[in-house]
Short mmCIF file of C-alpha atoms in Angstrom, two decimals:
data_model
loop_
_atom_site.label_atom_id
_atom_site.label_comp_id
_atom_site.label_asym_id
_atom_site.label_seq_id
_atom_site.Cartn_x
_atom_site.Cartn_y
_atom_site.Cartn_z
CA MET A 24 -32.29 -17.71 33.18
CA VAL A 25 -29.38 -17.40 35.62
CA ILE A 26 -27.21 -19.54 33.31
CA LYS A 27 -28.02 -17.31 30.32
CA ILE A 28 -27.07 -14.19 32.29
CA PHE A 29 -23.86 -15.86 33.47
CA ASN A 30 -22.91 -16.87 29.91
CA CYS A 31 -23.65 -13.36 28.69
CA ILE A 32 -21.38 -11.89 31.36
CA LYS A 33 -18.61 -14.34 30.41
CA LEU A 34 -18.91 -13.28 26.77
CA ILE A 35 -18.71 -9.59 27.66
CA VAL A 36 -15.65 -10.17 29.85
CA PHE A 37 -13.98 -12.16 27.07
CA VAL A 38 -14.61 -9.40 24.52
CA ILE A 39 -13.20 -6.75 26.88
CA ILE A 40 -10.08 -8.81 27.62
CA PHE A 41 -9.56 -9.62 23.93
CA TYR A 42 -9.88 -5.96 22.94
CA ALA A 43 -7.47 -4.87 25.69
CA PHE A 44 -4.96 -7.52 24.59
CA SER A 45 -5.27 -6.40 20.96
CA GLN A 46 -4.61 -2.78 21.90
CA LEU A 47 -1.56 -3.82 23.93
CA PHE A 48 -0.32 -6.07 21.11
CA TYR A 49 -0.31 -3.22 18.60
CA ASP A 50 0.66 -0.31 20.84
CA LYS A 51 3.36 -1.83 23.04
CA SER A 52 6.95 -0.69 22.64
CA PHE A 53 9.27 -2.96 20.71
CA ASP A 54 12.61 -2.58 19.01
CA PHE A 55 12.47 -1.26 15.44
CA THR A 56 14.03 -3.53 12.87
CA GLU A 57 15.53 -2.28 9.64
CA ASP A 58 15.18 -5.70 8.04
CA PHE A 59 13.14 -4.65 5.02
CA GLU A 60 12.25 -8.17 3.90
CA LEU A 61 11.10 -9.09 7.38
CA ILE A 62 8.87 -6.03 7.59
CA ILE A 63 7.09 -6.38 4.23
CA GLY A 64 6.68 -10.13 4.63
CA GLU A 65 6.04 -12.56 1.80
CA GLU A 66 6.34 -11.61 -1.86
CA SER A 67 3.84 -12.65 -4.49
CA ASN A 68 4.53 -16.22 -5.59
CA LEU A 69 2.21 -16.05 -8.59
CA PRO A 70 3.82 -17.02 -11.91
CA ALA A 71 5.20 -13.91 -13.63
CA THR A 72 7.60 -14.18 -16.55
CA TRP A 73 7.93 -10.54 -17.58
CA VAL A 74 11.30 -8.79 -17.38
CA GLY A 75 11.82 -5.02 -17.64
CA ARG A 76 14.61 -4.29 -20.10
CA LYS A 77 13.50 -1.02 -21.73
CA ASP A 78 15.80 1.93 -20.96
CA VAL A 79 14.36 4.92 -19.12
CA ASP A 80 15.36 8.56 -19.43
CA LYS A 81 16.92 9.82 -16.20
CA ASN A 82 14.55 12.81 -16.19
CA ILE A 83 11.38 10.79 -16.77
CA PRO A 84 8.40 12.41 -15.00
CA ILE A 85 7.14 10.22 -12.15
CA LEU A 86 3.65 10.41 -10.65
CA ILE A 87 2.85 8.75 -7.31
CA LEU A 88 -0.80 7.96 -6.62
CA ALA A 89 -2.35 6.76 -3.36
CA GLY A 90 -4.52 3.75 -4.08
CA HIS A 91 -8.25 4.12 -3.23
CA ALA A 92 -7.94 7.89 -2.70
CA ASP A 93 -11.14 8.43 -4.73
CA SER A 94 -13.17 5.35 -3.75
CA GLN A 95 -13.93 5.55 -0.04
CA GLY A 96 -17.44 4.41 0.81
CA LEU A 97 -17.50 2.40 -2.42
CA ALA A 98 -16.66 -1.22 -3.15
CA GLY A 99 -13.00 -0.37 -3.71
CA ALA A 100 -12.20 1.41 -0.44
CA GLY A 101 -9.12 -0.69 0.28
CA THR A 102 -8.34 -3.13 3.07
CA PRO A 103 -9.15 -2.15 6.67
CA GLY A 104 -6.11 -4.21 7.71
CA GLU A 105 -5.73 -7.01 10.21
CA ALA A 106 -5.73 -4.74 13.27
CA VAL A 107 -9.18 -3.34 12.53
CA ASP A 108 -10.87 -6.22 10.75
CA LYS A 109 -9.54 -9.13 12.80
CA PHE A 110 -8.57 -7.67 16.17
CA GLY A 111 -11.20 -4.93 16.42
CA LEU A 112 -8.90 -1.94 16.89
CA ASP A 113 -10.07 1.55 15.96
CA PRO A 114 -9.35 2.70 12.39
CA MET A 115 -6.52 5.19 11.96
CA HIS A 116 -9.10 7.68 10.61
CA PRO A 117 -12.88 7.28 10.96
CA GLU A 118 -13.69 8.35 7.40
CA ILE A 119 -11.18 6.35 5.36
CA SER A 120 -9.80 2.82 5.24
CA ASP A 121 -6.54 2.11 7.02
CA GLU A 122 -5.00 1.22 3.66
CA LEU A 123 -5.70 4.68 2.28
CA PHE A 124 -4.40 6.26 5.50
CA TRP A 125 -1.02 4.55 5.00
CA ASN A 126 -1.08 5.03 1.22
CA LEU A 127 -1.32 8.79 1.72
CA LYS A 128 1.43 8.86 4.34
CA LEU A 129 3.76 6.84 2.14
CA GLN A 130 2.91 8.83 -0.98
CA GLU A 131 3.94 12.07 0.70
CA THR A 132 7.22 10.63 1.97
CA ILE A 133 8.16 9.06 -1.37
CA VAL A 134 7.75 12.38 -3.18
CA LYS A 135 9.68 14.38 -0.56
CA LEU A 136 12.54 11.91 -0.52
CA GLY A 137 12.51 11.49 -4.30
CA LYS A 138 12.83 15.23 -4.86
CA LYS A 139 15.79 15.36 -2.47
CA LYS A 140 17.41 12.59 -4.51
CA GLY A 141 16.92 14.51 -7.76
CA LEU A 142 13.98 12.63 -9.24
CA ASN A 143 11.44 14.41 -11.42
CA ILE A 144 8.64 13.28 -9.14
CA ARG A 145 5.26 14.55 -8.01
CA SER A 146 2.01 13.32 -6.49
CA TYR A 147 -1.70 13.67 -7.15
CA ASP A 148 -4.56 13.51 -4.66
CA PRO A 149 -8.12 14.02 -5.96
CA GLY A 150 -9.17 15.36 -2.56
CA ILE A 151 -12.67 14.02 -3.19
CA ARG A 152 -12.90 10.63 -1.49
CA ASN A 153 -15.94 9.31 -3.34
CA ILE A 154 -16.03 9.57 -7.12
CA ASP A 155 -18.55 7.10 -8.53
CA ASP A 156 -17.42 7.26 -12.16
CA ALA A 157 -14.02 5.63 -12.73
CA ASN A 158 -13.62 7.72 -15.89
CA ASP A 159 -14.26 11.03 -14.15
CA PRO A 160 -11.29 13.26 -15.11
CA ARG A 161 -10.45 13.78 -11.43
CA THR A 162 -9.89 10.13 -10.51
CA ASN A 163 -6.49 8.51 -10.00
CA TRP A 164 -7.05 6.40 -13.08
CA SER A 165 -7.91 9.35 -15.33
CA VAL A 166 -5.04 11.53 -14.15
CA GLY A 167 -2.59 8.61 -14.22
CA ARG A 168 -3.68 7.60 -17.71
CA ARG A 169 -3.15 11.10 -19.10
CA PHE A 170 0.23 11.28 -17.36
CA ALA A 171 1.34 7.93 -18.83
CA LYS A 172 0.16 8.91 -22.32
CA ARG A 173 2.51 11.89 -22.17
CA GLY A 174 5.43 9.57 -21.48
CA GLY A 175 5.42 9.70 -17.70
CA TYR A 176 5.74 6.86 -15.20
CA ALA A 177 2.59 6.55 -13.07
CA LEU A 178 2.73 4.36 -9.97
CA GLU A 179 -0.19 3.69 -7.61
CA ILE A 180 0.73 2.67 -4.05
CA HIS A 181 -1.23 -0.04 -2.25
CA PHE A 182 -1.09 -2.28 0.80
CA ASP A 183 -2.42 -5.78 0.18
CA ALA A 184 -5.21 -7.43 2.15
CA TYR A 185 -4.19 -9.45 5.21
CA GLY A 186 -4.17 -13.21 5.60
CA MET A 187 -5.64 -15.48 2.95
CA TYR A 188 -7.30 -12.51 1.24
CA GLY A 189 -3.99 -11.05 0.08
CA VAL A 190 -1.10 -12.26 -2.08
CA GLY A 191 1.88 -10.30 -0.78
CA SER A 192 4.21 -7.61 -2.06
CA GLY A 193 5.04 -7.02 -5.70
CA LEU A 194 4.66 -4.84 -8.79
CA ILE A 195 1.84 -5.21 -11.30
CA PRO A 196 3.19 -3.86 -14.62
CA PRO A 197 1.21 -1.95 -17.26
CA PHE A 198 -1.15 -3.96 -19.45
CA SER A 199 -0.02 -3.03 -22.97
CA GLU A 200 3.34 -1.35 -22.49
CA THR A 201 6.73 -3.04 -22.49
CA PRO A 202 8.04 -3.19 -18.91
CA ASN A 203 11.04 -0.93 -18.40
CA LYS A 204 14.09 -0.92 -16.14
CA ILE A 205 12.27 0.92 -13.37
CA ASP A 206 9.64 -1.83 -13.37
CA GLU A 207 12.41 -4.41 -13.16
CA SER A 208 14.19 -2.57 -10.35
CA ILE A 209 11.02 -2.29 -8.27
CA ALA A 210 10.16 -5.94 -8.95
CA ARG A 211 13.59 -7.06 -7.75
CA THR A 212 12.97 -5.21 -4.50
CA PHE A 213 9.31 -6.07 -3.87
CA GLY A 214 8.53 -9.01 -6.15
CA ARG A 215 6.35 -9.22 -9.24
CA PHE A 216 2.76 -10.01 -10.14
CA PRO A 217 1.65 -11.36 -13.54
CA VAL A 218 0.51 -8.75 -16.05
CA LEU A 219 -2.95 -10.30 -16.20
CA PHE A 220 -3.44 -10.48 -12.43
CA ARG A 221 -7.18 -11.00 -11.86
CA GLY A 222 -7.76 -10.70 -15.58
CA GLY A 223 -6.09 -7.30 -15.84
CA LEU A 224 -6.87 -4.59 -13.29
CA GLY A 225 -8.19 -1.14 -14.11
CA ALA A 226 -5.00 0.79 -13.34
CA PRO A 227 -2.59 -1.39 -15.40
CA ARG A 228 -5.09 -1.29 -18.29
CA ARG A 229 -4.57 2.48 -18.19
CA GLN A 230 -0.76 2.05 -18.11
CA ILE A 231 -0.56 2.80 -14.38
CA ARG A 232 1.69 0.49 -12.41
CA ILE A 233 0.44 -0.89 -9.07
CA LEU A 234 2.86 -1.52 -6.24
CA GLU A 235 1.64 -3.75 -3.43
CA ILE A 236 3.91 -2.86 -0.51
CA GLY A 237 2.94 -5.93 1.50
CA LYS A 238 0.03 -7.39 3.41
CA LEU A 239 -1.40 -4.98 5.98
CA GLU A 240 -0.81 -7.32 8.90
CA GLY A 241 1.75 -8.56 11.40
CA LEU A 242 5.04 -6.77 11.84
CA LEU A 243 4.42 -4.33 8.99
CA GLU A 244 1.16 -3.08 10.46
CA LYS A 245 2.48 -3.08 14.03
CA ASN A 246 5.45 -0.97 12.92
CA LEU A 247 3.09 1.47 11.19
CA ARG A 248 0.65 1.75 14.10
CA ASN A 249 3.26 2.10 16.82
CA LEU A 250 4.04 5.79 17.33
CA LYS A 251 7.66 5.01 18.20
CA THR A 252 8.34 3.21 14.90
CA ARG A 253 5.81 4.75 12.48
CA GLN A 254 7.97 7.40 10.84
CA LYS A 255 10.99 5.11 10.65
CA THR A 256 8.91 2.45 8.93
CA ILE A 257 7.36 4.84 6.42
CA LYS A 258 10.78 6.32 5.66
CA LEU A 259 12.29 2.85 5.25
CA LEU A 260 9.58 1.85 2.75
CA ALA A 261 9.82 5.15 0.88
CA ASN A 262 13.60 4.90 0.68
CA GLU A 263 13.41 1.42 -0.86
CA ILE A 264 10.99 2.69 -3.52
CA VAL A 265 13.07 5.78 -4.31
CA GLU A 266 16.26 3.71 -4.52
CA ALA A 267 14.48 1.34 -6.91
CA PHE A 268 13.63 4.33 -9.11
CA LEU A 269 17.22 5.56 -9.03
CA ASN A 270 18.60 2.10 -9.84
CA GLY A 271 16.19 1.81 -12.76
CA ILE A 272 17.24 5.02 -14.48
CA ILE A 273 21.02 4.70 -14.17
#
């Protein structure tokens, strides 16, 4: 009995120490690096042969969507990230996944910066975090599909799962539309996924591009969670995306 109690105490102490170490690991001060490739980590190494050569009008309407904004509490809520799922840290917001938290932050910054740079860019947020029907007119997919049908460029922002569950950064192009020069520009910055990734995802089948920023782990996640580097990191990522847009429409 005494041995069982002793082992239980050891386990509790270990958990407390591990949690404290995890908090320190993610919250400690460290120098911010502007090395974009180092921050986003590995690119997708899946075979992808597509090349975006189609010209794009410089005033093309651009729509930025935050991935999983309408699917919280459902199967597609997005990754909780390494910090929460592996190290046991508190989520950034108790009611949404950490991926959506960062998707929304990045979405806002991309649009603000894009407008300053002269892009015809906007965002959409359904506001309702749980919409069961993927074809509901208020979902990302429905709004993005209508936008693309009218000739716009719809891009849904995501962070990939950590560790072995994720692939890395890269663009997933639309399913049945010829990739254009914006697609190519983004792919040269972030990498590229095959068109038929996982058999063809729901967004690309609706002509909505998916951009995986990078795995939500390691330096990328630490930079996002650290209050001293958060805004710099989000701005760095947003700037790379906006510059890719600008380079694609020149």
